[in-house]
mmCIF file of C-alpha atoms in Angstrom:
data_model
loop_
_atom_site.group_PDB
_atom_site.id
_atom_site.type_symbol
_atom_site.label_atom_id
_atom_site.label_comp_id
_atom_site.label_asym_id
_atom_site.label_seq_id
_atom_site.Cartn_x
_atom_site.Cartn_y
_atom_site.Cartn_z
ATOM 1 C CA UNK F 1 17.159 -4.272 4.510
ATOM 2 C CA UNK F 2 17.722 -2.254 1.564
ATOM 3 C CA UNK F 3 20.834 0.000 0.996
ATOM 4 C CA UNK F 4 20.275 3.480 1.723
ATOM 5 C CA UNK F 5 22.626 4.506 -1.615
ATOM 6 C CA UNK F 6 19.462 2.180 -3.121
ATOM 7 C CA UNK F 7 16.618 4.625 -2.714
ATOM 8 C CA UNK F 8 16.213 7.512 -3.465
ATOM 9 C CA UNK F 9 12.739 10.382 -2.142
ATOM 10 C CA UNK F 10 11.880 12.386 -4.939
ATOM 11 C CA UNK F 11 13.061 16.059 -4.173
ATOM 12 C CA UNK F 12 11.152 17.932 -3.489
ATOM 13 C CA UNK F 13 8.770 15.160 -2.062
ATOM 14 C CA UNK F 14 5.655 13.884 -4.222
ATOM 15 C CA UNK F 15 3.385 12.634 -1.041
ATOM 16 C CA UNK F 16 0.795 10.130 -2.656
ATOM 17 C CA UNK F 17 -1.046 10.098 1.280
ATOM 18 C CA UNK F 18 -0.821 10.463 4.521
ATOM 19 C CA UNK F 19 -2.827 9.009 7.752
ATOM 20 C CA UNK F 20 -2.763 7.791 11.168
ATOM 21 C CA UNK F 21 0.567 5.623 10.830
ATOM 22 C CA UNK F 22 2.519 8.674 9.018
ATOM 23 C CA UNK F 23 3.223 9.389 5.271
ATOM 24 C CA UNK F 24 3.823 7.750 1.912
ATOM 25 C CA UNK F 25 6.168 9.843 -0.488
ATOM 26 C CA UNK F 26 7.343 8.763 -4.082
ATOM 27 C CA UNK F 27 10.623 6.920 -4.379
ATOM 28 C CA UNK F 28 13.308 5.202 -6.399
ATOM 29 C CA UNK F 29 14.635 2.068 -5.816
ATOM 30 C CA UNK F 30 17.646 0.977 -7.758
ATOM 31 C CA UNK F 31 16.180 3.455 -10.367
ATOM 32 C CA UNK F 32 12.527 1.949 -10.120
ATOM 33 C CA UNK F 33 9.342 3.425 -8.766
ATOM 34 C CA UNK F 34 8.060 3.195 -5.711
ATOM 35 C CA UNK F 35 6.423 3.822 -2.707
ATOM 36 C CA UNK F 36 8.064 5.005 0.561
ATOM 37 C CA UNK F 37 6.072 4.684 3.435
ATOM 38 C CA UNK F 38 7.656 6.684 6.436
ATOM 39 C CA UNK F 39 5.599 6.231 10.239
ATOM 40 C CA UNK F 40 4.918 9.469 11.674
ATOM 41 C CA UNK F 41 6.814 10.479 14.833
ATOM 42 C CA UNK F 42 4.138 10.518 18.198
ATOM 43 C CA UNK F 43 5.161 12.826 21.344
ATOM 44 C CA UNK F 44 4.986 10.404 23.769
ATOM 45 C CA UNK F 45 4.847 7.115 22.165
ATOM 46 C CA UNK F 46 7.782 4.992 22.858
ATOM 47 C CA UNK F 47 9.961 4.178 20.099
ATOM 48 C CA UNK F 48 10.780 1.065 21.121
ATOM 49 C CA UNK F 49 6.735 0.030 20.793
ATOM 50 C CA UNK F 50 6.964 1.687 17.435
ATOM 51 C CA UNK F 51 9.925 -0.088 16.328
ATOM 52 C CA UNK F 52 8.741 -3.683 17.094
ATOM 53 C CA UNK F 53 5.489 -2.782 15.809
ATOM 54 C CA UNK F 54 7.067 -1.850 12.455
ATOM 55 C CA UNK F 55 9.175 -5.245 12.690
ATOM 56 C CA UNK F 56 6.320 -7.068 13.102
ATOM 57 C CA UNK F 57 4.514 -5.804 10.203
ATOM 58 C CA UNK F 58 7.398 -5.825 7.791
ATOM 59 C CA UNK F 59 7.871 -9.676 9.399
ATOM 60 C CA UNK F 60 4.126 -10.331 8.019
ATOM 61 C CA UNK F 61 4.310 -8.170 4.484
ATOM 62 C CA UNK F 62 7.722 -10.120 3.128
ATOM 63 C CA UNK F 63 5.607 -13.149 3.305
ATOM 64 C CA UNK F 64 2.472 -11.455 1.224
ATOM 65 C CA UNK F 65 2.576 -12.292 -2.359
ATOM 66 C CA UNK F 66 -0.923 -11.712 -4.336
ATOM 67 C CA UNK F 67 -1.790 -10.137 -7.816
ATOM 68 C CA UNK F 68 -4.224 -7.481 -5.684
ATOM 69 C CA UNK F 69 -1.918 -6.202 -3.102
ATOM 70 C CA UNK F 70 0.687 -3.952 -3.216
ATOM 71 C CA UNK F 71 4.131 -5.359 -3.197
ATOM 72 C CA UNK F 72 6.316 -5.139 -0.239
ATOM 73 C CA UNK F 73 10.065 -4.536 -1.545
ATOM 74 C CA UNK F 74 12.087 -3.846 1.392
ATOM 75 C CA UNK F 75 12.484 -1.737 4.243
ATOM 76 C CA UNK F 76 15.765 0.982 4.919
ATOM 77 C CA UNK F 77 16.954 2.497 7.767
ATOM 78 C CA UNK F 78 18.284 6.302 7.415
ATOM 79 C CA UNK F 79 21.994 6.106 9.197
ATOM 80 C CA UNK F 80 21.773 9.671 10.517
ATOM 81 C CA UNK F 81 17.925 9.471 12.068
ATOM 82 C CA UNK F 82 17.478 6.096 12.990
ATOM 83 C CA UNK F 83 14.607 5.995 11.411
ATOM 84 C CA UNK F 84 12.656 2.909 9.208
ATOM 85 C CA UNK F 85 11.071 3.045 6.387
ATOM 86 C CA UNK F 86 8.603 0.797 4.272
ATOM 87 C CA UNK F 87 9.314 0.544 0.524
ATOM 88 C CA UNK F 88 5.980 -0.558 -1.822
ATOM 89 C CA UNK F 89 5.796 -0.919 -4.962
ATOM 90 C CA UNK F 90 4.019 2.359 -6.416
ATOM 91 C CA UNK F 91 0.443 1.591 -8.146
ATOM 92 C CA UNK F 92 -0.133 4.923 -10.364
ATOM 93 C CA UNK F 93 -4.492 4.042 -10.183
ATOM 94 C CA UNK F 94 -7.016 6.006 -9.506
ATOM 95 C CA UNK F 95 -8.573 5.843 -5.491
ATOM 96 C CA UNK F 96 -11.279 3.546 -5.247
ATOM 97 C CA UNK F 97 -13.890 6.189 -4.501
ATOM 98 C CA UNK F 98 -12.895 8.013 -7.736
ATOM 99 C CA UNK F 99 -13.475 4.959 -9.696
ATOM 100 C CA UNK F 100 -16.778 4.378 -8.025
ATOM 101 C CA UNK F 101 -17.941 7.720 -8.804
ATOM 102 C CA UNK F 102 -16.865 7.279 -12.789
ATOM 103 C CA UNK F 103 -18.464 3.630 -12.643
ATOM 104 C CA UNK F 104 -21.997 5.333 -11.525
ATOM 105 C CA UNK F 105 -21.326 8.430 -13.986
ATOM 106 C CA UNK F 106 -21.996 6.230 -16.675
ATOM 107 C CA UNK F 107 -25.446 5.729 -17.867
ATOM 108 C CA UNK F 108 -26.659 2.583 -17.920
ATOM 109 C CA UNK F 109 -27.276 1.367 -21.097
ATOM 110 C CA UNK F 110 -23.123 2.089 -21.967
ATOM 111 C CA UNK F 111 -20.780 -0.604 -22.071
ATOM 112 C CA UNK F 112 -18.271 -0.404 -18.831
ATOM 113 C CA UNK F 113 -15.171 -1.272 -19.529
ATOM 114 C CA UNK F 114 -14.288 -2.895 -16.258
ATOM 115 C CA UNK F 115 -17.936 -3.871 -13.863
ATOM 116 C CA UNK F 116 -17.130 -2.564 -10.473
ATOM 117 C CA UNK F 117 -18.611 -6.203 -9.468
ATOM 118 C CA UNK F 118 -14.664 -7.264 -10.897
ATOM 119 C CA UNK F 119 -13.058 -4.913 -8.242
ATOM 120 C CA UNK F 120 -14.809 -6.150 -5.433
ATOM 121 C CA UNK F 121 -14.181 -9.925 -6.329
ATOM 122 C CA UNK F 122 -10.243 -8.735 -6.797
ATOM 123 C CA UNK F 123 -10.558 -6.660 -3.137
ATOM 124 C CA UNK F 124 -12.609 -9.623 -1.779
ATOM 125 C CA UNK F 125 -10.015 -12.202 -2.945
ATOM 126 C CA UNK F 126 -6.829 -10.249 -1.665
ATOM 127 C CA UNK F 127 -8.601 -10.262 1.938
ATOM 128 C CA UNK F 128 -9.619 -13.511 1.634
ATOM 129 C CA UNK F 129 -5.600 -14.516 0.896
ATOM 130 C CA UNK F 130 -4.825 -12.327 3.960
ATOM 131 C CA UNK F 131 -7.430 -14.177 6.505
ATOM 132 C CA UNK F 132 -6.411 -17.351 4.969
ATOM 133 C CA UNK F 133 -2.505 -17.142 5.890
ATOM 134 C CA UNK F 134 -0.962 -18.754 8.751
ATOM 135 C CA UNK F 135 -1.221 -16.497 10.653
ATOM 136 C CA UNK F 136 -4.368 -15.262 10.191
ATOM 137 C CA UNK F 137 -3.461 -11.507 8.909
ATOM 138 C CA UNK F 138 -6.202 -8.677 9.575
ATOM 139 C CA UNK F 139 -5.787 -5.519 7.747
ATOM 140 C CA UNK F 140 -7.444 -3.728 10.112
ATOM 141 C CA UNK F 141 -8.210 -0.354 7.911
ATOM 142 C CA UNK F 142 -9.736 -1.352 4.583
ATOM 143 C CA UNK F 143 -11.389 2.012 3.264
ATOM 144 C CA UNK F 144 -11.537 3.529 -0.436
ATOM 145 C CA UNK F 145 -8.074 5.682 0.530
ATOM 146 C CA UNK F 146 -6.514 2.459 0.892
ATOM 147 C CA UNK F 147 -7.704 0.915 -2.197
ATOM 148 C CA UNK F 148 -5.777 1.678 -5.600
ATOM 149 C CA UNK F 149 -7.836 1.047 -9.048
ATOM 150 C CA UNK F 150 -4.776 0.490 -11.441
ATOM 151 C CA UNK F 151 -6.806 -1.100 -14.941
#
């Protein structure tokens, strides 16, 4: 666990996204970048469920080293809420649909700088490290919001 006098939200908050699980706000760690990743509260969902299922995850994600996915740093616990929180490092790309969009704005006879078939074998490789571990990990919601382009 990391020290709550460690981290720091950016005031006001800078969200970089939001979703199902909850919300991901800019952050400093010891001074460094990053990416907090707070679940969203659910009326009626128990907390206990919600607190193993973060355990779990976090139990998976300290193992997960690769050059295409995100680095896990830590998670922290806010002393007056109770409540947990994922820390990432913060990738300051572009969203993968964005870069798909510039990648087919470009005619065809130009030079690309980086051939979108290069992304795919990067995204391709990081699942294949994930279905490869032991165990097997699934992410489960792979979708251009999810995806960072950081060249």
């Amino acid at each position: 666990l990391v020290g709550t006098s460690e981290l720091k939200v950016l005031h006001p908050p800078v969200l970089c996204g939001a979703g199902g699980f909850g919300c991901v706000a800019m952050g400093r760690l010891r001074g460094a970048p990053v990416a907090i990743k707070a679940p969203r509260t659910r009326a009626g969902r128990n907390s206990a469920k919600l607190i193993a299922s973060l355990c779990n995850e976090i139990r998976l994600l300290r193992r997960v080293r690769h050059a295409h996915i995100v680095a896990f740093h830590g998670a922290a616990i806010d002393p007056e809420s109770g409540e947990l929180a994922m820390i990432f490092e913060l990738i300051e790309g572009r969203g993968m649909a964005d870069f798909v969009h510039q990648v087919h704005a470009v005619p065809r006879w130009a030079k690309r700088q980086v051939p979108l078939t290069k992304v795919l074998h990067d995204i391709s490789s990081a699942l294949m490290y994930l279905h490869l571990m032991e165990p097997t990990i699934v992410h489960g919601d792979v979708k251009c919001s999810n995806i960072k382009v950081d060249l």
